[in-house]
Amino acid sequence: MRQCRQLCKFIFVLFFCAFDAFADSFLEGTEDVPLMNGMQYSADETFSIDNEDGRLYFSKLFIDAKNSDILTFYRQTLPQLGWQETQDFTFEREDEILRIAVVDSEYHSNKKTTVIFELITKSK
């Protein structure tokens, strides 16, 4: 299974390097949730809780991009990394659940779109 993840990562990197990469890094605390170019972390709005039952990770980022572009990016890239969409913008892989919420920029003074990531990992 680990080899499959590594292969997926390799394919992902190859794919995006060949097409002027849309992602330049990965979500803090993860190895394979890509961030779109230009995403910026919101100060003090990232946290993680780890214990024997699993992990909860939450992060809020901002980007100057349309909601539809953000959602299309994640719907296209996450399946290449083994994530399967089980509900609208809820993805699952093995013992992990990733939820992505996009809040339109018109509701914020900074005029950037807010993207919220919630990653839940269950213990085995």
Short mmCIF file of N, CA and C in Angstrom, two decimals:
data_model
loop_
_atom_site.label_atom_id
_atom_site.label_comp_id
_atom_site.label_asym_id
_atom_site.label_seq_id
_atom_site.Cartn_x
_atom_site.Cartn_y
_atom_site.Cartn_z
N MET A 1 0.83 -1.19 0.00
CA MET A 1 0.00 0.00 0.00
C MET A 1 0.87 1.26 0.00
N ARG A 2 1.98 1.22 0.75
CA ARG A 2 2.88 2.38 0.79
C ARG A 2 3.50 2.62 -0.58
N GLN A 3 3.80 1.52 -1.30
CA GLN A 3 4.36 1.66 -2.65
C GLN A 3 3.36 2.33 -3.57
N CYS A 4 2.08 2.02 -3.38
CA CYS A 4 1.03 2.65 -4.18
C CYS A 4 0.99 4.15 -3.93
N ARG A 5 1.11 4.54 -2.66
CA ARG A 5 1.13 5.98 -2.33
C ARG A 5 2.33 6.66 -2.98
N GLN A 6 3.49 6.01 -2.90
CA GLN A 6 4.69 6.60 -3.48
C GLN A 6 4.56 6.72 -4.99
N LEU A 7 3.98 5.71 -5.62
CA LEU A 7 3.75 5.76 -7.06
C LEU A 7 2.80 6.89 -7.40
N CYS A 8 1.74 7.04 -6.62
CA CYS A 8 0.79 8.13 -6.85
C CYS A 8 1.46 9.48 -6.73
N LYS A 9 2.30 9.64 -5.71
CA LYS A 9 3.03 10.90 -5.54
C LYS A 9 3.93 11.18 -6.74
N PHE A 10 4.63 10.14 -7.20
CA PHE A 10 5.52 10.29 -8.35
C PHE A 10 4.73 10.72 -9.59
N ILE A 11 3.62 10.07 -9.85
CA ILE A 11 2.79 10.40 -11.01
C ILE A 11 2.28 11.83 -10.88
N PHE A 12 1.86 12.20 -9.69
CA PHE A 12 1.37 13.56 -9.45
C PHE A 12 2.45 14.58 -9.77
N VAL A 13 3.64 14.38 -9.24
CA VAL A 13 4.74 15.31 -9.47
C VAL A 13 5.06 15.39 -10.96
N LEU A 14 5.15 14.26 -11.61
CA LEU A 14 5.46 14.23 -13.03
C LEU A 14 4.40 14.96 -13.84
N PHE A 15 3.14 14.70 -13.54
CA PHE A 15 2.03 15.32 -14.26
C PHE A 15 2.07 16.83 -14.15
N PHE A 16 2.25 17.34 -12.95
CA PHE A 16 2.21 18.78 -12.77
C PHE A 16 3.49 19.48 -13.18
N CYS A 17 4.62 18.82 -13.12
CA CYS A 17 5.84 19.44 -13.63
C CYS A 17 5.76 19.61 -15.13
N ALA A 18 5.14 18.65 -15.80
CA ALA A 18 5.03 18.70 -17.25
C ALA A 18 4.06 19.77 -17.72
N PHE A 19 3.12 20.16 -16.88
CA PHE A 19 2.09 21.12 -17.28
C PHE A 19 2.14 22.40 -16.44
N ASP A 20 3.35 22.92 -16.18
CA ASP A 20 3.52 24.18 -15.46
C ASP A 20 2.73 24.17 -14.16
N ALA A 21 3.19 23.43 -13.24
CA ALA A 21 2.54 23.07 -11.97
C ALA A 21 1.56 24.10 -11.43
N PHE A 22 0.40 23.58 -11.05
CA PHE A 22 -0.61 24.40 -10.40
C PHE A 22 -0.42 24.36 -8.89
N ALA A 23 0.29 23.38 -8.37
CA ALA A 23 0.54 23.26 -6.94
C ALA A 23 2.02 23.42 -6.69
N ASP A 24 2.35 24.14 -5.62
CA ASP A 24 3.77 24.32 -5.33
C ASP A 24 4.16 23.78 -3.96
N SER A 25 3.21 23.31 -3.18
CA SER A 25 3.52 22.73 -1.88
C SER A 25 2.33 21.89 -1.42
N PHE A 26 2.49 21.32 -0.25
CA PHE A 26 1.44 20.48 0.30
C PHE A 26 0.94 21.06 1.61
N LEU A 27 -0.27 20.74 1.94
CA LEU A 27 -0.88 21.20 3.18
C LEU A 27 -0.02 20.79 4.36
N GLU A 28 0.27 21.74 5.24
CA GLU A 28 1.07 21.48 6.43
C GLU A 28 0.55 20.25 7.16
N GLY A 29 1.45 19.40 7.59
CA GLY A 29 1.04 18.22 8.33
C GLY A 29 0.60 17.06 7.47
N THR A 30 0.66 17.23 6.16
CA THR A 30 0.30 16.15 5.24
C THR A 30 1.42 15.96 4.23
N GLU A 31 1.41 14.83 3.57
CA GLU A 31 2.38 14.56 2.52
C GLU A 31 1.77 14.64 1.14
N ASP A 32 0.45 14.64 1.08
CA ASP A 32 -0.17 14.48 -0.23
C ASP A 32 -1.52 15.17 -0.40
N VAL A 33 -1.68 16.33 0.25
CA VAL A 33 -2.81 17.20 -0.04
C VAL A 33 -2.20 18.46 -0.62
N PRO A 34 -2.23 18.60 -1.95
CA PRO A 34 -1.54 19.72 -2.60
C PRO A 34 -2.22 21.05 -2.33
N LEU A 35 -1.42 22.10 -2.31
CA LEU A 35 -1.95 23.46 -2.22
C LEU A 35 -1.81 24.11 -3.60
N MET A 36 -2.83 24.84 -3.98
CA MET A 36 -2.75 25.59 -5.24
C MET A 36 -1.70 26.69 -5.08
N ASN A 37 -1.05 27.02 -6.19
CA ASN A 37 -0.10 28.15 -6.17
C ASN A 37 -0.83 29.39 -5.68
N GLY A 38 -0.20 30.10 -4.76
CA GLY A 38 -0.76 31.34 -4.26
C GLY A 38 -1.54 31.20 -2.96
N MET A 39 -1.76 29.98 -2.50
CA MET A 39 -2.48 29.81 -1.23
C MET A 39 -1.60 30.28 -0.08
N GLN A 40 -2.23 31.02 0.85
CA GLN A 40 -1.51 31.55 2.00
C GLN A 40 -2.25 31.14 3.27
N TYR A 41 -1.50 30.73 4.27
CA TYR A 41 -2.09 30.34 5.55
C TYR A 41 -2.63 31.55 6.29
N SER A 42 -3.74 31.36 6.96
CA SER A 42 -4.29 32.38 7.84
C SER A 42 -3.55 32.28 9.18
N ALA A 43 -3.10 33.39 9.69
CA ALA A 43 -2.35 33.39 10.95
C ALA A 43 -3.17 32.78 12.07
N ASP A 44 -2.56 31.87 12.80
CA ASP A 44 -3.16 31.24 13.98
C ASP A 44 -4.47 30.50 13.71
N GLU A 45 -4.69 30.05 12.50
CA GLU A 45 -5.92 29.31 12.22
C GLU A 45 -5.61 27.93 11.66
N THR A 46 -4.58 27.32 12.22
CA THR A 46 -4.21 25.95 11.90
C THR A 46 -4.00 25.23 13.22
N PHE A 47 -4.62 24.07 13.36
CA PHE A 47 -4.35 23.30 14.56
C PHE A 47 -4.48 21.81 14.29
N SER A 48 -3.86 21.04 15.15
CA SER A 48 -3.87 19.59 15.01
C SER A 48 -3.97 18.97 16.39
N ILE A 49 -4.79 17.94 16.51
CA ILE A 49 -4.92 17.19 17.75
C ILE A 49 -4.61 15.74 17.42
N ASP A 50 -3.62 15.18 18.11
CA ASP A 50 -3.22 13.79 17.92
C ASP A 50 -3.42 13.03 19.23
N ASN A 51 -4.02 11.85 19.13
CA ASN A 51 -4.07 10.96 20.28
C ASN A 51 -4.21 9.52 19.77
N GLU A 52 -4.37 8.57 20.68
CA GLU A 52 -4.41 7.16 20.27
C GLU A 52 -5.62 6.82 19.41
N ASP A 53 -6.65 7.65 19.44
CA ASP A 53 -7.85 7.39 18.64
C ASP A 53 -7.75 7.95 17.23
N GLY A 54 -6.75 8.75 16.96
CA GLY A 54 -6.60 9.32 15.64
C GLY A 54 -6.13 10.76 15.69
N ARG A 55 -6.38 11.48 14.60
CA ARG A 55 -5.89 12.85 14.49
C ARG A 55 -6.97 13.72 13.86
N LEU A 56 -7.03 14.96 14.31
CA LEU A 56 -7.88 15.97 13.70
C LEU A 56 -6.98 17.12 13.31
N TYR A 57 -7.05 17.52 12.05
CA TYR A 57 -6.24 18.63 11.54
C TYR A 57 -7.18 19.63 10.90
N PHE A 58 -6.99 20.91 11.18
CA PHE A 58 -7.83 21.98 10.64
C PHE A 58 -6.92 23.10 10.19
N SER A 59 -7.19 23.64 9.01
CA SER A 59 -6.40 24.77 8.53
C SER A 59 -7.24 25.66 7.63
N LYS A 60 -7.02 26.96 7.76
CA LYS A 60 -7.71 27.94 6.93
C LYS A 60 -6.66 28.67 6.09
N LEU A 61 -6.89 28.71 4.78
CA LEU A 61 -5.98 29.38 3.87
C LEU A 61 -6.75 30.37 3.00
N PHE A 62 -6.02 31.30 2.40
CA PHE A 62 -6.61 32.28 1.50
C PHE A 62 -5.94 32.20 0.14
N ILE A 63 -6.72 32.50 -0.89
CA ILE A 63 -6.17 32.53 -2.25
C ILE A 63 -7.00 33.49 -3.09
N ASP A 64 -6.35 34.10 -4.05
CA ASP A 64 -7.04 34.97 -5.00
C ASP A 64 -7.41 34.12 -6.21
N ALA A 65 -8.51 33.39 -6.09
CA ALA A 65 -8.97 32.50 -7.16
C ALA A 65 -10.47 32.31 -7.04
N LYS A 66 -11.08 31.91 -8.13
CA LYS A 66 -12.52 31.65 -8.14
C LYS A 66 -12.83 30.34 -7.44
N ASN A 67 -13.98 30.30 -6.79
CA ASN A 67 -14.43 29.08 -6.12
C ASN A 67 -14.40 27.89 -7.07
N SER A 68 -14.91 28.08 -8.27
CA SER A 68 -15.00 26.98 -9.23
C SER A 68 -13.62 26.46 -9.61
N ASP A 69 -12.62 27.35 -9.73
CA ASP A 69 -11.26 26.92 -10.07
C ASP A 69 -10.65 26.10 -8.93
N ILE A 70 -10.92 26.52 -7.71
CA ILE A 70 -10.40 25.80 -6.54
C ILE A 70 -11.00 24.40 -6.47
N LEU A 71 -12.30 24.34 -6.58
CA LEU A 71 -12.99 23.06 -6.48
C LEU A 71 -12.62 22.13 -7.63
N THR A 72 -12.47 22.66 -8.82
CA THR A 72 -12.04 21.85 -9.96
C THR A 72 -10.64 21.30 -9.72
N PHE A 73 -9.74 22.13 -9.20
CA PHE A 73 -8.38 21.70 -8.91
C PHE A 73 -8.39 20.47 -8.00
N TYR A 74 -9.14 20.54 -6.91
CA TYR A 74 -9.14 19.42 -5.96
C TYR A 74 -9.88 18.20 -6.48
N ARG A 75 -10.92 18.40 -7.25
CA ARG A 75 -11.61 17.25 -7.84
C ARG A 75 -10.74 16.54 -8.87
N GLN A 76 -9.82 17.25 -9.50
CA GLN A 76 -8.94 16.63 -10.50
C GLN A 76 -7.69 16.03 -9.89
N THR A 77 -7.12 16.68 -8.87
CA THR A 77 -5.84 16.22 -8.34
C THR A 77 -5.95 15.17 -7.25
N LEU A 78 -6.91 15.30 -6.36
CA LEU A 78 -6.98 14.36 -5.23
C LEU A 78 -7.18 12.91 -5.66
N PRO A 79 -8.02 12.60 -6.65
CA PRO A 79 -8.14 11.19 -7.08
C PRO A 79 -6.81 10.61 -7.59
N GLN A 80 -5.95 11.44 -8.14
CA GLN A 80 -4.65 10.97 -8.60
C GLN A 80 -3.76 10.55 -7.43
N LEU A 81 -4.11 10.99 -6.23
CA LEU A 81 -3.34 10.67 -5.04
C LEU A 81 -4.05 9.63 -4.17
N GLY A 82 -5.06 9.00 -4.74
CA GLY A 82 -5.75 7.92 -4.04
C GLY A 82 -6.98 8.34 -3.26
N TRP A 83 -7.33 9.61 -3.29
CA TRP A 83 -8.52 10.08 -2.59
C TRP A 83 -9.75 9.84 -3.46
N GLN A 84 -10.84 9.40 -2.86
CA GLN A 84 -12.10 9.22 -3.59
C GLN A 84 -13.15 10.14 -2.98
N GLU A 85 -13.85 10.86 -3.84
CA GLU A 85 -14.89 11.76 -3.36
C GLU A 85 -16.12 10.94 -2.99
N THR A 86 -16.54 11.03 -1.72
CA THR A 86 -17.69 10.25 -1.24
C THR A 86 -18.93 11.11 -1.10
N GLN A 87 -18.75 12.39 -0.90
CA GLN A 87 -19.81 13.39 -0.87
C GLN A 87 -19.21 14.64 -1.49
N ASP A 88 -20.04 15.66 -1.69
CA ASP A 88 -19.50 16.90 -2.25
C ASP A 88 -18.33 17.40 -1.40
N PHE A 89 -17.16 17.39 -1.98
CA PHE A 89 -15.92 17.91 -1.39
C PHE A 89 -15.57 17.26 -0.05
N THR A 90 -15.95 16.00 0.07
CA THR A 90 -15.49 15.14 1.15
C THR A 90 -14.82 13.95 0.48
N PHE A 91 -13.54 13.77 0.78
CA PHE A 91 -12.74 12.74 0.14
C PHE A 91 -12.28 11.75 1.20
N GLU A 92 -12.18 10.48 0.81
CA GLU A 92 -11.72 9.46 1.74
C GLU A 92 -10.61 8.64 1.10
N ARG A 93 -9.71 8.19 1.98
CA ARG A 93 -8.64 7.30 1.54
C ARG A 93 -8.20 6.52 2.77
N GLU A 94 -8.27 5.21 2.66
CA GLU A 94 -7.91 4.32 3.77
C GLU A 94 -8.61 4.78 5.05
N ASP A 95 -7.85 5.22 6.05
CA ASP A 95 -8.44 5.62 7.32
C ASP A 95 -8.51 7.15 7.48
N GLU A 96 -8.51 7.87 6.34
CA GLU A 96 -8.52 9.33 6.38
C GLU A 96 -9.76 9.90 5.72
N ILE A 97 -10.25 10.99 6.27
CA ILE A 97 -11.36 11.74 5.67
C ILE A 97 -10.89 13.18 5.53
N LEU A 98 -11.03 13.74 4.33
CA LEU A 98 -10.63 15.11 4.05
C LEU A 98 -11.87 15.88 3.59
N ARG A 99 -12.16 16.96 4.30
CA ARG A 99 -13.27 17.84 3.90
C ARG A 99 -12.68 19.18 3.48
N ILE A 100 -13.20 19.70 2.38
CA ILE A 100 -12.74 21.00 1.87
C ILE A 100 -13.96 21.90 1.74
N ALA A 101 -13.87 23.08 2.34
CA ALA A 101 -14.94 24.06 2.23
C ALA A 101 -14.35 25.33 1.62
N VAL A 102 -15.09 25.92 0.70
CA VAL A 102 -14.65 27.15 0.05
C VAL A 102 -15.68 28.24 0.35
N VAL A 103 -15.20 29.37 0.88
CA VAL A 103 -16.06 30.48 1.23
C VAL A 103 -15.75 31.63 0.29
N ASP A 104 -16.76 32.12 -0.39
CA ASP A 104 -16.59 33.15 -1.39
C ASP A 104 -15.97 34.42 -0.82
N SER A 105 -15.14 35.07 -1.62
CA SER A 105 -14.40 36.25 -1.19
C SER A 105 -15.29 37.45 -0.87
N GLU A 106 -16.49 37.49 -1.40
CA GLU A 106 -17.34 38.66 -1.18
C GLU A 106 -17.74 38.81 0.30
N TYR A 107 -17.55 37.76 1.08
CA TYR A 107 -17.91 37.81 2.49
C TYR A 107 -16.76 38.23 3.38
N HIS A 108 -15.59 38.49 2.81
CA HIS A 108 -14.42 38.83 3.60
C HIS A 108 -13.83 40.16 3.16
N SER A 109 -13.28 40.87 4.12
CA SER A 109 -12.71 42.19 3.81
C SER A 109 -11.44 42.10 2.98
N ASN A 110 -10.72 40.96 3.06
CA ASN A 110 -9.47 40.87 2.30
C ASN A 110 -9.70 40.50 0.83
N LYS A 111 -10.93 40.25 0.45
CA LYS A 111 -11.32 39.96 -0.94
C LYS A 111 -10.69 38.71 -1.52
N LYS A 112 -10.15 37.87 -0.66
CA LYS A 112 -9.60 36.60 -1.12
C LYS A 112 -10.55 35.49 -0.72
N THR A 113 -10.51 34.41 -1.46
CA THR A 113 -11.35 33.27 -1.17
C THR A 113 -10.72 32.46 -0.03
N THR A 114 -11.56 32.04 0.90
CA THR A 114 -11.10 31.24 2.03
C THR A 114 -11.32 29.77 1.71
N VAL A 115 -10.30 28.96 1.96
CA VAL A 115 -10.39 27.52 1.77
C VAL A 115 -10.08 26.87 3.12
N ILE A 116 -11.01 26.05 3.59
CA ILE A 116 -10.86 25.39 4.89
C ILE A 116 -10.66 23.90 4.65
N PHE A 117 -9.60 23.37 5.26
CA PHE A 117 -9.30 21.94 5.16
C PHE A 117 -9.50 21.32 6.54
N GLU A 118 -10.19 20.19 6.57
CA GLU A 118 -10.33 19.41 7.78
C GLU A 118 -9.96 17.99 7.45
N LEU A 119 -8.96 17.48 8.13
CA LEU A 119 -8.48 16.11 7.89
C LEU A 119 -8.64 15.32 9.18
N ILE A 120 -9.36 14.21 9.08
CA ILE A 120 -9.56 13.34 10.22
C ILE A 120 -8.94 12.00 9.90
N THR A 121 -8.08 11.55 10.80
CA THR A 121 -7.44 10.24 10.65
C THR A 121 -7.88 9.37 11.82
N LYS A 122 -8.43 8.23 11.49
CA LYS A 122 -8.87 7.30 12.52
C LYS A 122 -7.76 6.31 12.82
N SER A 123 -7.67 5.89 14.08
CA SER A 123 -6.67 4.89 14.42
C SER A 123 -7.13 3.52 13.91
N LYS A 124 -6.19 2.65 13.74
CA LYS A 124 -6.51 1.31 13.23
C LYS A 124 -6.68 0.34 14.36
#
